[in-house]
PDB file of C-alpha atoms in Angstrom:
ATOM      1  CA  MET A   6     -33.815 -25.210  56.963  1.00  0.00           C
ATOM      2  CA  GLN A   7     -34.021 -26.342  53.700  1.00  0.00           C
ATOM      3  CA  SER A   8     -30.864 -26.767  51.975  1.00  0.00           C
ATOM      4  CA  ASP A   9     -29.171 -27.925  48.931  1.00  0.00           C
ATOM      5  CA  THR A  10     -25.388 -28.974  47.840  1.00  0.00           C
ATOM      6  CA  GLN A  11     -24.010 -28.783  44.109  1.00  0.00           C
ATOM      7  CA  THR A  12     -20.832 -30.334  42.710  1.00  0.00           C
ATOM      8  CA  ILE A  13     -19.248 -29.655  40.004  1.00  0.00           C
ATOM      9  CA  SER A  14     -15.983 -31.231  38.715  1.00  0.00           C
ATOM     10  CA  VAL A  15     -13.541 -28.653  37.187  1.00  0.00           C
ATOM     11  CA  ASP A  16     -10.727 -29.903  35.435  1.00  0.00           C
ATOM     12  CA  ARG A  17      -7.920 -27.122  36.770  1.00  0.00           C
ATOM     13  CA  ASP A  18      -5.838 -27.048  39.568  1.00  0.00           C
ATOM     14  CA  TRP A  19      -7.805 -26.685  43.123  1.00  0.00           C
ATOM     15  CA  ARG A  20      -5.548 -24.119  44.001  1.00  0.00           C
ATOM     16  CA  ALA A  21      -6.461 -21.981  40.558  1.00  0.00           C
ATOM     17  CA  VAL A  22     -10.981 -22.335  41.292  1.00  0.00           C
ATOM     18  CA  TYR A  23      -9.979 -21.894  44.105  1.00  0.00           C
ATOM     19  CA  ASP A  24      -8.511 -18.140  43.785  1.00  0.00           C
ATOM     20  CA  PHE A  25     -10.659 -17.687  41.135  1.00  0.00           C
ATOM     21  CA  VAL A  26     -13.765 -18.177  43.242  1.00  0.00           C
ATOM     22  CA  SER A  27     -12.467 -16.573  46.270  1.00  0.00           C
ATOM     23  CA  ARG A  28     -12.055 -12.660  44.503  1.00  0.00           C
ATOM     24  CA  PRO A  29     -15.945 -11.738  44.439  1.00  0.00           C
ATOM     25  CA  GLU A  30     -15.100  -9.167  41.866  1.00  0.00           C
ATOM     26  CA  ASN A  31     -15.106 -12.332  39.691  1.00  0.00           C
ATOM     27  CA  LEU A  32     -19.296 -12.954  40.486  1.00  0.00           C
ATOM     28  CA  PRO A  33     -20.390 -11.183  37.888  1.00  0.00           C
ATOM     29  CA  ARG A  34     -18.384 -13.444  35.170  1.00  0.00           C
ATOM     30  CA  TRP A  35     -20.100 -16.761  36.544  1.00  0.00           C
ATOM     31  CA  ALA A  36     -22.589 -16.039  39.162  1.00  0.00           C
ATOM     32  CA  ILE A  37     -25.405 -14.775  35.794  1.00  0.00           C
ATOM     33  CA  HIS A  38     -27.695 -15.007  37.503  1.00  0.00           C
ATOM     34  CA  PHE A  39     -27.563 -13.547  41.173  1.00  0.00           C
ATOM     35  CA  CYS A  40     -24.516 -10.469  40.398  1.00  0.00           C
ATOM     36  CA  ARG A  41     -25.600  -8.330  37.633  1.00  0.00           C
ATOM     37  CA  ASP A  42     -21.904  -5.648  39.241  1.00  0.00           C
ATOM     38  CA  ILE A  43     -19.963  -6.183  42.845  1.00  0.00           C
ATOM     39  CA  ARG A  44     -18.287  -2.816  44.020  1.00  0.00           C
ATOM     40  CA  PRO A  45     -16.189  -2.796  47.097  1.00  0.00           C
ATOM     41  CA  ALA A  46     -17.754  -1.437  50.547  1.00  0.00           C
ATOM     42  CA  GLY A  47     -15.148  -0.910  53.376  1.00  0.00           C
ATOM     43  CA  ASP A  48     -14.641  -4.737  54.652  1.00  0.00           C
ATOM     44  CA  ARG A  49     -17.744  -5.773  52.713  1.00  0.00           C
ATOM     45  CA  TRP A  50     -18.772  -5.578  48.978  1.00  0.00           C
ATOM     46  CA  LEU A  51     -22.041  -4.078  47.625  1.00  0.00           C
ATOM     47  CA  VAL A  52     -23.739  -7.082  45.387  1.00  0.00           C
ATOM     48  CA  HIS A  53     -26.437  -5.625  42.596  1.00  0.00           C
ATOM     49  CA  THR A  54     -28.791  -8.640  42.340  1.00  0.00           C
ATOM     50  CA  PRO A  55     -32.393  -8.703  40.776  1.00  0.00           C
ATOM     51  CA  ALA A  56     -33.613  -8.863  43.824  1.00  0.00           C
ATOM     52  CA  GLY A  57     -32.006  -4.890  44.493  1.00  0.00           C
ATOM     53  CA  PRO A  58     -28.365  -4.431  46.407  1.00  0.00           C
ATOM     54  CA  PHE A  59     -27.058  -6.683  49.287  1.00  0.00           C
ATOM     55  CA  GLN A  60     -23.975  -6.315  51.464  1.00  0.00           C
ATOM     56  CA  MET A  61     -21.874  -9.381  51.346  1.00  0.00           C
ATOM     57  CA  LYS A  62     -18.747 -10.340  53.236  1.00  0.00           C
ATOM     58  CA  VAL A  63     -16.726 -13.087  51.873  1.00  0.00           C
ATOM     59  CA  THR A  64     -14.550 -15.506  54.583  1.00  0.00           C
ATOM     60  CA  THR A  65     -12.152 -17.710  53.252  1.00  0.00           C
ATOM     61  CA  SER A  66      -9.369 -20.681  54.524  1.00  0.00           C
ATOM     62  CA  PRO A  67      -7.311 -21.462  51.300  1.00  0.00           C
ATOM     63  CA  SER A  68      -5.656 -24.094  53.372  1.00  0.00           C
ATOM     64  CA  CYS A  69      -8.912 -25.698  53.673  1.00  0.00           C
ATOM     65  CA  GLY A  70     -10.608 -24.636  50.222  1.00  0.00           C
ATOM     66  CA  VAL A  71     -13.125 -22.194  52.301  1.00  0.00           C
ATOM     67  CA  VAL A  72     -15.532 -19.817  50.378  1.00  0.00           C
ATOM     68  CA  ASP A  73     -18.079 -19.044  52.617  1.00  0.00           C
ATOM     69  CA  PHE A  74     -20.068 -15.862  51.265  1.00  0.00           C
ATOM     70  CA  HIS A  75     -22.382 -13.673  53.886  1.00  0.00           C
ATOM     71  CA  LEU A  76     -24.985 -12.097  52.719  1.00  0.00           C
ATOM     72  CA  SER A  77     -26.904  -8.961  54.578  1.00  0.00           C
ATOM     73  CA  PRO A  78     -30.585  -8.539  51.867  1.00  0.00           C
ATOM     74  CA  THR A  79     -31.198  -5.886  54.965  1.00  0.00           C
ATOM     75  CA  PRO A  80     -29.956  -4.847  58.193  1.00  0.00           C
ATOM     76  CA  GLY A  81     -29.582  -7.923  60.711  1.00  0.00           C
ATOM     77  CA  VAL A  82     -29.985 -10.166  58.046  1.00  0.00           C
ATOM     78  CA  GLU A  83     -27.470 -12.787  57.206  1.00  0.00           C
ATOM     79  CA  LEU A  84     -27.565 -15.768  54.680  1.00  0.00           C
ATOM     80  CA  VAL A  85     -24.798 -17.774  54.482  1.00  0.00           C
ATOM     81  CA  ALA A  86     -23.818 -19.292  50.897  1.00  0.00           C
ATOM     82  CA  ALA A  87     -20.745 -22.205  51.411  1.00  0.00           C
ATOM     83  CA  SER A  88     -18.076 -23.397  49.452  1.00  0.00           C
ATOM     84  CA  ARG A  89     -15.796 -26.129  49.498  1.00  0.00           C
ATOM     85  CA  VAL A  90     -12.680 -26.072  46.509  1.00  0.00           C
ATOM     86  CA  ILE A  91     -11.645 -29.466  47.085  1.00  0.00           C
ATOM     87  CA  PRO A  92      -8.539 -31.571  45.533  1.00  0.00           C
ATOM     88  CA  ASN A  93      -9.237 -34.440  43.421  1.00  0.00           C
ATOM     89  CA  GLY A  94      -6.042 -35.328  41.194  1.00  0.00           C
ATOM     90  CA  GLU A  95      -5.164 -32.743  39.050  1.00  0.00           C
ATOM     91  CA  HIS A  96      -8.790 -31.559  38.903  1.00  0.00           C
ATOM     92  CA  ALA A  97     -10.959 -29.935  41.528  1.00  0.00           C
ATOM     93  CA  GLU A  98     -13.838 -30.692  42.985  1.00  0.00           C
ATOM     94  CA  LEU A  99     -16.221 -27.420  44.117  1.00  0.00           C
ATOM     95  CA  LEU A 100     -19.318 -28.141  46.520  1.00  0.00           C
ATOM     96  CA  PHE A 101     -21.706 -25.323  46.925  1.00  0.00           C
ATOM     97  CA  THR A 102     -24.898 -25.332  49.479  1.00  0.00           C
ATOM     98  CA  GLN A 103     -27.368 -23.198  49.701  1.00  0.00           C
ATOM     99  CA  PHE A 104     -29.765 -22.656  52.269  1.00  0.00           C
ATOM    100  CA  ARG A 105     -33.735 -21.756  51.800  1.00  0.00           C
ATOM    101  CA  PRO A 106     -34.584 -18.545  53.646  1.00  0.00           C
ATOM    102  CA  PRO A 107     -37.657 -18.409  56.030  1.00  0.00           C
ATOM    103  CA  GLU A 108     -39.629 -15.671  53.252  1.00  0.00           C
ATOM    104  CA  MET A 109     -38.946 -17.371  50.862  1.00  0.00           C
ATOM    105  CA  THR A 110     -41.337 -19.925  49.141  1.00  0.00           C
ATOM    106  CA  ALA A 111     -41.042 -23.380  47.844  1.00  0.00           C
ATOM    107  CA  SER A 112     -41.127 -22.584  44.239  1.00  0.00           C
ATOM    108  CA  GLN A 113     -38.957 -19.542  44.437  1.00  0.00           C
ATOM    109  CA  PHE A 114     -36.219 -21.959  45.546  1.00  0.00           C
ATOM    110  CA  ASP A 115     -36.556 -24.243  43.273  1.00  0.00           C
ATOM    111  CA  GLY A 116     -35.164 -21.043  40.561  1.00  0.00           C
ATOM    112  CA  GLN A 117     -32.593 -20.201  42.858  1.00  0.00           C
ATOM    113  CA  VAL A 118     -31.700 -24.231  42.603  1.00  0.00           C
ATOM    114  CA  ARG A 119     -32.045 -24.119  38.746  1.00  0.00           C
ATOM    115  CA  ALA A 120     -29.946 -20.830  38.474  1.00  0.00           C
ATOM    116  CA  LEU A 121     -27.277 -22.274  40.526  1.00  0.00           C
ATOM    117  CA  GLN A 122     -26.894 -25.120  37.847  1.00  0.00           C
ATOM    118  CA  GLU A 123     -26.260 -22.650  35.462  1.00  0.00           C
ATOM    119  CA  GLU A 124     -23.456 -20.412  37.272  1.00  0.00           C
ATOM    120  CA  LEU A 125     -21.558 -23.996  37.764  1.00  0.00           C
ATOM    121  CA  ARG A 126     -21.521 -24.758  34.485  1.00  0.00           C
ATOM    122  CA  VAL A 127     -20.527 -21.000  33.191  1.00  0.00           C
ATOM    123  CA  LEU A 128     -17.922 -21.226  36.117  1.00  0.00           C
ATOM    124  CA  LYS A 129     -16.647 -24.673  34.718  1.00  0.00           C
ATOM    125  CA  SER A 130     -16.345 -23.077  30.933  1.00  0.00           C
ATOM    126  CA  VAL A 131     -14.854 -19.965  32.369  1.00  0.00           C
ATOM    127  CA  LEU A 132     -12.723 -22.011  35.059  1.00  0.00           C
ATOM    128  CA  GLU A 133     -11.797 -24.737  31.761  1.00  0.00           C
ATOM    129  CA  GLY A 134     -10.541 -22.025  29.100  1.00  0.00           C
ATOM    130  CA  SER A 135     -13.689 -21.727  27.079  1.00  0.00           C
ATOM    131  CA  GLN A 136     -13.774 -18.657  27.953  1.00  0.00           C
ATOM    132  CA  GLU A 137     -10.672 -16.793  29.412  1.00  0.00           C
ATOM    133  CA  PRO A 138     -10.483 -16.588  33.240  1.00  0.00           C
TER     134      PRO A 138
END
């Protein structure tokens, strides 16, 4: 399965980056191409995307910097977007890996990759104070 991993340096303590990224309610503030709105739905979240509503579960491990997004666009289908927040001195590195599902065309995936590039720039801007976190 094709994948894409992107990384961005953030001029904030890794714990602040982790805290922000690990809270699903912050997705609309930075995942601007993916998340239009998000609401709690039991032990999951209901994410409104341009492609329609998705169920999402977030798994985290603060000690490892893990924030994984488990997306269910339809019942029985799960896509994972894996992220890691890594300390880098007084700063943080955020790694984000996404996978191309079999039904997605290469062109669609390329668009998704470009969208994530912009979203990571937005995240950096929010976390570094250009916008209020």
